Amino acid sequence: MKHILVPTDFTGTSNLALAWAKFIAKHYINEGHETTLVLAHVTQPIIPDTTLPTGEVGAGILAAQEMEDVGELNLQELAEQLEREGFSTRIENRFGSIDDEIVEVADELQPDLIVMGRSHVDSFFDWLAGSSAADVAMTAHCPVLVVPTLEHGENQPVRLENIVYATQLEFDENHILRPVVQLARTFQSKLRLVKIKALNQPDVYDDRQFLDQIEAEFGRERFVEDTVDANNVKEGLTKYNKTHQVDLLIMATRERDFLSKLLNPSLTKRMVLSSDIPVLVYHAKENY
């Protein structure tokens, strides 16, 4: 793993994501890899108040420039701190929409992973608007790890002992499972394949068909296979995560047209927004 992109706004939410990025990077560094933490900060434009005198618009531009300068200074200080800890760093200071700029940095640098924090979602309007982390997770052309900040400031421990991969067992998933299995091997994690049986989910093929295909490539000893009955996938995964020690939930997403996204919001995005544990999003091969 050469580059891990870590967007930051210098808050507790970003600090938790940075802790995960450091945990992952340190493991690869100890294995002899040259891994760089790319710290990115985005300053959003200030929308001028049209009720104020015209001269105030210029003041808003100056304020935005000052915020951008402060962001650069904070990035440099954070990079210096990480370098004292033994990490290699690079900084990217951008101006614009957070999710658009982060995806643009990712397109330019081609990182192996993006690690982002996600603030607690507690209102209908938070759900409606989504979050920058969820938007990046759905649009970036690389895996994205979204680390939630929980209610009352509670945090999940930074560890990778138990990984859950959410599967439908309805199509060939081996191309997605390859990096998942490699991750589990790298961190010596226990990997669980979890299928949620719900009325609104397809159940056309015999699960054994795809389990045999998975085991033929990766070996049966690599997995624990679990099935959960629930009203829907989100409910089932949430219930499973609460009744088992799960350190990381991995989900895959696929490219869909605009109408599909409008009428049927992505299950992966809903889990990113609601999960109390970190969610790692992989994109199906056709997305690249």
CSV table of C-alpha atoms in Angstrom, one decimal:
chain,number,residue,atom,x,y,z
A,1,MET,CA,0.0,0.0,0.0
A,2,LYS,CA,1.8,3.1,-1.2
A,3,HIS,CA,-0.6,6.0,-0.5
A,4,ILE,CA,-3.5,6.4,2.0
A,5,LEU,CA,-5.5,9.6,1.5
A,6,VAL,CA,-6.8,11.1,4.7
A,7,PRO,CA,-9.2,14.1,4.4
A,8,THR,CA,-9.2,16.1,7.5
A,9,ASP,CA,-11.0,19.1,9.0
A,10,PHE,CA,-8.9,18.9,12.2
A,11,THR,CA,-11.9,17.8,14.4
A,12,GLY,CA,-12.4,14.8,16.5
A,13,THR,CA,-14.2,13.1,13.7
A,14,SER,CA,-11.1,13.4,11.4
A,15,ASN,CA,-8.8,12.5,14.2
A,16,LEU,CA,-10.5,9.1,14.6
A,17,ALA,CA,-10.1,8.5,10.9
A,18,LEU,CA,-6.5,9.5,11.1
A,19,ALA,CA,-6.0,6.9,13.9
A,20,TRP,CA,-7.3,4.2,11.6
A,21,ALA,CA,-5.1,5.4,8.7
A,22,LYS,CA,-2.0,5.4,11.0
A,23,PHE,CA,-2.9,1.9,12.2
A,24,ILE,CA,-3.1,0.5,8.7
A,25,ALA,CA,0.0,2.4,7.5
A,26,LYS,CA,2.1,1.3,10.4
A,27,HIS,CA,1.3,-2.3,9.6
A,28,TYR,CA,2.5,-2.0,6.0
A,29,ILE,CA,5.5,0.1,7.0
A,30,ASN,CA,6.5,-2.6,9.5
A,31,GLU,CA,6.3,-5.1,6.6
A,32,GLY,CA,8.8,-3.1,4.6
A,33,HIS,CA,6.4,-1.1,2.4
A,34,GLU,CA,6.9,2.6,1.7
A,35,THR,CA,3.5,4.0,2.7
A,36,THR,CA,2.7,7.7,2.6
A,37,LEU,CA,-0.2,9.4,4.4
A,38,VAL,CA,-1.6,12.1,2.1
A,39,LEU,CA,-3.3,14.7,4.3
A,40,ALA,CA,-6.0,16.6,2.5
A,41,HIS,CA,-8.0,19.6,3.6
A,42,VAL,CA,-10.8,21.4,1.7
A,43,THR,CA,-11.9,25.0,2.4
A,44,GLN,CA,-15.4,25.5,1.2
A,45,PRO,CA,-16.4,28.8,-0.5
A,46,ILE,CA,-18.3,31.3,1.7
A,47,ILE,CA,-21.7,32.0,0.2
A,48,PRO,CA,-22.2,35.8,0.3
A,49,ASP,CA,-25.2,37.3,2.1
A,50,THR,CA,-27.1,39.2,-0.6
A,51,THR,CA,-28.8,41.3,2.1
A,52,LEU,CA,-25.5,42.9,3.0
A,53,PRO,CA,-23.9,45.9,1.2
A,54,THR,CA,-22.0,45.0,-2.0
A,55,GLY,CA,-18.7,45.7,-0.3
A,56,GLU,CA,-19.2,42.8,2.1
A,57,VAL,CA,-18.8,40.3,-0.8
A,58,GLY,CA,-15.1,41.2,-1.0
A,59,ALA,CA,-14.8,40.7,2.7
A,60,GLY,CA,-16.2,37.2,2.3
A,61,ILE,CA,-13.6,36.4,-0.3
A,62,LEU,CA,-10.8,37.6,2.0
A,63,ALA,CA,-12.3,35.5,4.8
A,64,ALA,CA,-12.2,32.4,2.6
A,65,GLN,CA,-8.6,33.1,1.6
A,66,GLU,CA,-7.7,33.4,5.3
A,67,MET,CA,-9.5,30.1,6.0
A,68,GLU,CA,-7.5,28.5,3.2
A,69,ASP,CA,-4.3,29.8,4.6
A,70,VAL,CA,-5.1,28.5,8.1
A,71,GLY,CA,-6.0,25.1,6.6
A,72,GLU,CA,-2.5,25.0,4.9
A,73,LEU,CA,-0.8,25.9,8.2
A,74,ASN,CA,-2.7,23.2,10.1
A,75,LEU,CA,-1.9,20.6,7.5
A,76,GLN,CA,1.8,21.5,7.7
A,77,GLU,CA,1.7,21.2,11.5
A,78,LEU,CA,-0.1,17.8,11.3
A,79,ALA,CA,2.3,16.5,8.7
A,80,GLU,CA,5.3,17.5,10.9
A,81,GLN,CA,3.7,15.8,13.9
A,82,LEU,CA,3.2,12.6,11.9
A,83,GLU,CA,6.7,12.7,10.5
A,84,ARG,CA,8.1,12.9,14.1
A,85,GLU,CA,6.1,9.7,14.7
A,86,GLY,CA,7.9,8.0,11.7
A,87,PHE,CA,5.3,8.4,8.9
A,88,SER,CA,6.0,9.8,5.4
A,89,THR,CA,3.5,12.5,4.5
A,90,ARG,CA,2.2,14.7,1.8
A,91,ILE,CA,-0.3,17.5,2.0
A,92,GLU,CA,-3.0,18.7,-0.4
A,93,ASN,CA,-4.8,21.9,0.4
A,94,ARG,CA,-7.9,22.5,-1.8
A,95,PHE,CA,-10.7,25.0,-2.2
A,96,GLY,CA,-14.2,24.0,-3.3
A,97,SER,CA,-16.8,21.3,-2.6
A,98,ILE,CA,-15.5,18.8,-0.1
A,99,ASP,CA,-16.6,15.6,-1.8
A,100,ASP,CA,-15.7,16.9,-5.3
A,101,GLU,CA,-12.2,18.0,-4.3
A,102,ILE,CA,-11.5,14.8,-2.4
A,103,VAL,CA,-12.5,12.7,-5.4
A,104,GLU,CA,-10.4,14.9,-7.6
A,105,VAL,CA,-7.3,14.4,-5.4
A,106,ALA,CA,-7.9,10.7,-5.5
A,107,ASP,CA,-8.2,10.7,-9.3
A,108,GLU,CA,-4.9,12.6,-9.5
A,109,LEU,CA,-2.9,10.6,-6.9
A,110,GLN,CA,-4.5,7.2,-7.3
A,111,PRO,CA,-4.3,6.2,-3.6
A,112,ASP,CA,-4.8,2.6,-2.5
A,113,LEU,CA,-7.3,3.7,0.1
A,114,ILE,CA,-9.2,6.7,1.4
A,115,VAL,CA,-9.9,7.0,5.1
A,116,MET,CA,-12.6,9.5,6.1
A,117,GLY,CA,-14.5,10.3,9.3
A,118,ARG,CA,-18.2,10.6,9.5
A,119,SER,CA,-20.0,12.6,12.0
A,120,HIS,CA,-23.0,11.3,13.9
A,121,VAL,CA,-26.2,11.3,11.8
A,122,ASP,CA,-29.2,12.1,14.1
A,123,SER,CA,-31.9,13.9,12.1
A,124,PHE,CA,-34.0,13.5,8.9
A,125,PHE,CA,-32.2,16.4,7.3
A,126,ASP,CA,-28.8,14.7,7.9
A,127,TRP,CA,-30.2,11.6,6.1
A,128,LEU,CA,-31.6,13.7,3.3
A,129,ALA,CA,-28.4,15.6,2.7
A,130,GLY,CA,-26.1,12.7,3.2
A,131,SER,CA,-22.5,13.4,4.1
A,132,SER,CA,-19.3,14.1,2.3
A,133,ALA,CA,-17.9,10.8,3.5
A,134,ALA,CA,-20.8,8.8,2.1
A,135,ASP,CA,-20.7,10.7,-1.2
A,136,VAL,CA,-16.9,10.1,-1.5
A,137,ALA,CA,-17.4,6.4,-0.7
A,138,MET,CA,-19.9,6.0,-3.5
A,139,THR,CA,-18.0,8.0,-6.2
A,140,ALA,CA,-14.3,7.5,-5.6
A,141,HIS,CA,-12.5,5.0,-7.9
A,142,CYS,CA,-10.7,3.3,-5.0
A,143,PRO,CA,-11.7,1.6,-1.7
A,144,VAL,CA,-13.0,4.1,0.9
A,145,LEU,CA,-13.0,3.4,4.7
A,146,VAL,CA,-15.6,5.5,6.5
A,147,VAL,CA,-15.1,5.7,10.3
A,148,PRO,CA,-18.1,6.9,12.3
A,149,THR,CA,-18.1,9.1,15.3
A,150,LEU,CA,-20.7,7.7,17.6
A,151,GLU,CA,-23.2,9.5,19.8
A,152,HIS,CA,-21.9,10.9,23.1
A,153,GLY,CA,-18.3,10.8,21.7
A,154,GLU,CA,-18.0,7.0,22.0
A,155,ASN,CA,-15.4,5.5,19.7
A,156,GLN,CA,-14.8,2.0,18.4
A,157,PRO,CA,-11.4,0.5,19.2
A,158,VAL,CA,-8.9,0.6,16.3
A,159,ARG,CA,-8.4,-3.1,15.5
A,160,LEU,CA,-8.9,-5.6,12.7
A,161,GLU,CA,-9.5,-8.9,14.5
A,162,ASN,CA,-13.0,-9.6,13.0
A,163,ILE,CA,-14.1,-8.5,9.5
A,164,VAL,CA,-17.6,-9.0,8.1
A,165,TYR,CA,-18.2,-9.1,4.3
A,166,ALA,CA,-21.8,-8.6,3.4
A,167,THR,CA,-22.8,-10.9,0.5
A,168,GLN,CA,-25.9,-11.8,-1.4
A,169,LEU,CA,-24.5,-15.0,-2.8
A,170,GLU,CA,-26.4,-14.3,-6.1
A,171,PHE,CA,-23.5,-13.6,-8.4
A,172,ASP,CA,-19.7,-14.1,-8.9
A,173,GLU,CA,-18.0,-12.0,-6.2
A,174,ASN,CA,-14.5,-13.5,-6.3
A,175,HIS,CA,-13.1,-10.4,-8.0
A,176,ILE,CA,-14.3,-8.3,-5.0
A,177,LEU,CA,-13.3,-10.9,-2.4
A,178,ARG,CA,-9.7,-11.1,-3.6
A,179,PRO,CA,-8.6,-7.8,-1.9
A,180,VAL,CA,-10.9,-8.6,1.0
A,181,VAL,CA,-9.2,-11.9,1.6
A,182,GLN,CA,-5.8,-10.3,1.2
A,183,LEU,CA,-6.7,-7.7,3.8
A,184,ALA,CA,-7.8,-10.4,6.2
A,185,ARG,CA,-4.5,-12.3,5.6
A,186,THR,CA,-2.4,-9.2,6.0
A,187,PHE,CA,-3.9,-8.4,9.4
A,188,GLN,CA,-4.5,-12.1,10.4
A,189,SER,CA,-8.2,-11.3,10.8
A,190,LYS,CA,-11.1,-13.7,11.0
A,191,LEU,CA,-13.3,-13.1,8.0
A,192,ARG,CA,-17.1,-13.8,8.1
A,193,LEU,CA,-19.3,-14.0,5.1
A,194,VAL,CA,-22.7,-12.8,6.1
A,195,LYS,CA,-25.9,-13.1,4.0
A,196,ILE,CA,-29.1,-11.3,5.1
A,197,LYS,CA,-32.2,-13.2,4.0
A,198,ALA,CA,-34.9,-10.6,3.5
A,199,LEU,CA,-38.1,-10.6,1.5
A,200,ASN,CA,-36.9,-7.6,-0.6
A,201,GLN,CA,-33.6,-9.3,-1.6
A,202,PRO,CA,-33.1,-11.7,-4.5
A,203,ASP,CA,-32.8,-15.3,-3.7
A,204,VAL,CA,-32.7,-17.0,-7.1
A,205,TYR,CA,-29.6,-19.2,-6.9
A,206,ASP,CA,-28.6,-21.9,-4.4
A,207,ASP,CA,-26.1,-20.3,-2.0
A,208,ARG,CA,-23.9,-23.5,-2.2
A,209,GLN,CA,-23.2,-22.8,-5.8
A,210,PHE,CA,-21.4,-19.5,-5.0
A,211,LEU,CA,-19.9,-20.8,-1.7
A,212,ASP,CA,-18.3,-23.6,-3.6
A,213,GLN,CA,-16.9,-21.1,-6.1
A,214,ILE,CA,-15.5,-19.0,-3.3
A,215,GLU,CA,-14.0,-21.9,-1.4
A,216,ALA,CA,-12.4,-23.3,-4.5
A,217,GLU,CA,-10.3,-20.2,-4.9
A,218,PHE,CA,-9.7,-19.1,-1.3
A,219,GLY,CA,-10.1,-22.3,0.8
A,220,ARG,CA,-12.8,-23.2,3.2
A,221,GLU,CA,-10.7,-22.5,6.3
A,222,ARG,CA,-10.6,-18.8,5.4
A,223,PHE,CA,-14.3,-18.1,6.2
A,224,VAL,CA,-17.0,-18.3,8.7
A,225,GLU,CA,-20.4,-18.4,6.9
A,226,ASP,CA,-23.4,-16.9,8.6
A,227,THR,CA,-27.0,-16.3,7.5
A,228,VAL,CA,-29.4,-13.8,9.2
A,229,ASP,CA,-33.1,-13.5,8.8
A,230,ALA,CA,-34.4,-10.0,8.9
A,231,ASN,CA,-37.0,-7.6,7.4
A,232,ASN,CA,-34.3,-5.9,5.3
A,233,VAL,CA,-30.6,-5.9,4.9
A,234,LYS,CA,-29.9,-2.8,6.9
A,235,GLU,CA,-31.8,-4.2,9.9
A,236,GLY,CA,-30.1,-7.6,9.5
A,237,LEU,CA,-26.5,-6.2,9.3
A,238,THR,CA,-27.1,-3.8,12.2
A,239,LYS,CA,-28.5,-6.6,14.3
A,240,TYR,CA,-25.5,-8.8,13.4
A,241,ASN,CA,-23.0,-6.1,14.2
A,242,LYS,CA,-24.5,-5.6,17.6
A,243,THR,CA,-24.6,-9.3,18.6
A,244,HIS,CA,-21.1,-10.1,17.3
A,245,GLN,CA,-17.7,-8.5,17.8
A,246,VAL,CA,-17.2,-6.8,14.4
A,247,ASP,CA,-14.4,-4.4,13.8
A,248,LEU,CA,-15.0,-3.7,10.2
A,249,LEU,CA,-17.9,-4.1,7.8
A,250,ILE,CA,-17.0,-4.5,4.1
A,251,MET,CA,-19.6,-3.9,1.4
A,252,ALA,CA,-19.4,-3.6,-2.4
A,253,THR,CA,-21.2,-1.1,-4.6
A,254,ARG,CA,-21.9,-1.0,-8.3
A,255,GLU,CA,-22.5,1.7,-10.9
A,256,ARG,CA,-26.2,2.5,-11.3
A,257,ASP,CA,-28.1,5.0,-13.4
A,258,PHE,CA,-29.5,8.3,-12.0
A,259,LEU,CA,-33.1,7.0,-11.9
A,260,SER,CA,-32.1,3.9,-10.0
A,261,LYS,CA,-30.3,6.0,-7.4
A,262,LEU,CA,-33.3,8.3,-7.1
A,263,LEU,CA,-35.9,5.6,-6.6
A,264,ASN,CA,-33.8,3.1,-4.7
A,265,PRO,CA,-31.0,4.7,-2.7
A,266,SER,CA,-27.9,2.5,-2.4
A,267,LEU,CA,-27.9,0.0,0.5
A,268,THR,CA,-24.2,0.5,0.8
A,269,LYS,CA,-24.7,4.3,1.3
A,270,ARG,CA,-27.4,3.8,3.9
A,271,MET,CA,-25.1,1.5,5.9
A,272,VAL,CA,-22.2,4.0,5.6
A,273,LEU,CA,-24.5,6.7,7.0
A,274,SER,CA,-26.0,4.5,9.8
A,275,SER,CA,-23.3,2.0,10.8
A,276,ASP,CA,-21.8,2.2,14.3
A,277,ILE,CA,-18.7,0.5,13.1
A,278,PRO,CA,-16.3,1.4,10.3
A,279,VAL,CA,-17.5,0.5,6.8
A,280,LEU,CA,-15.0,-0.2,4.0
A,281,VAL,CA,-16.5,0.2,0.5
A,282,TYR,CA,-15.1,-1.6,-2.5
A,283,HIS,CA,-16.3,-0.8,-6.0
A,284,ALA,CA,-17.2,-3.6,-8.4
A,285,LYS,CA,-14.8,-4.0,-11.2
A,286,GLU,CA,-17.0,-2.4,-13.8
A,287,ASN,CA,-16.8,0.9,-11.9
A,288,TYR,CA,-13.1,1.4,-12.7
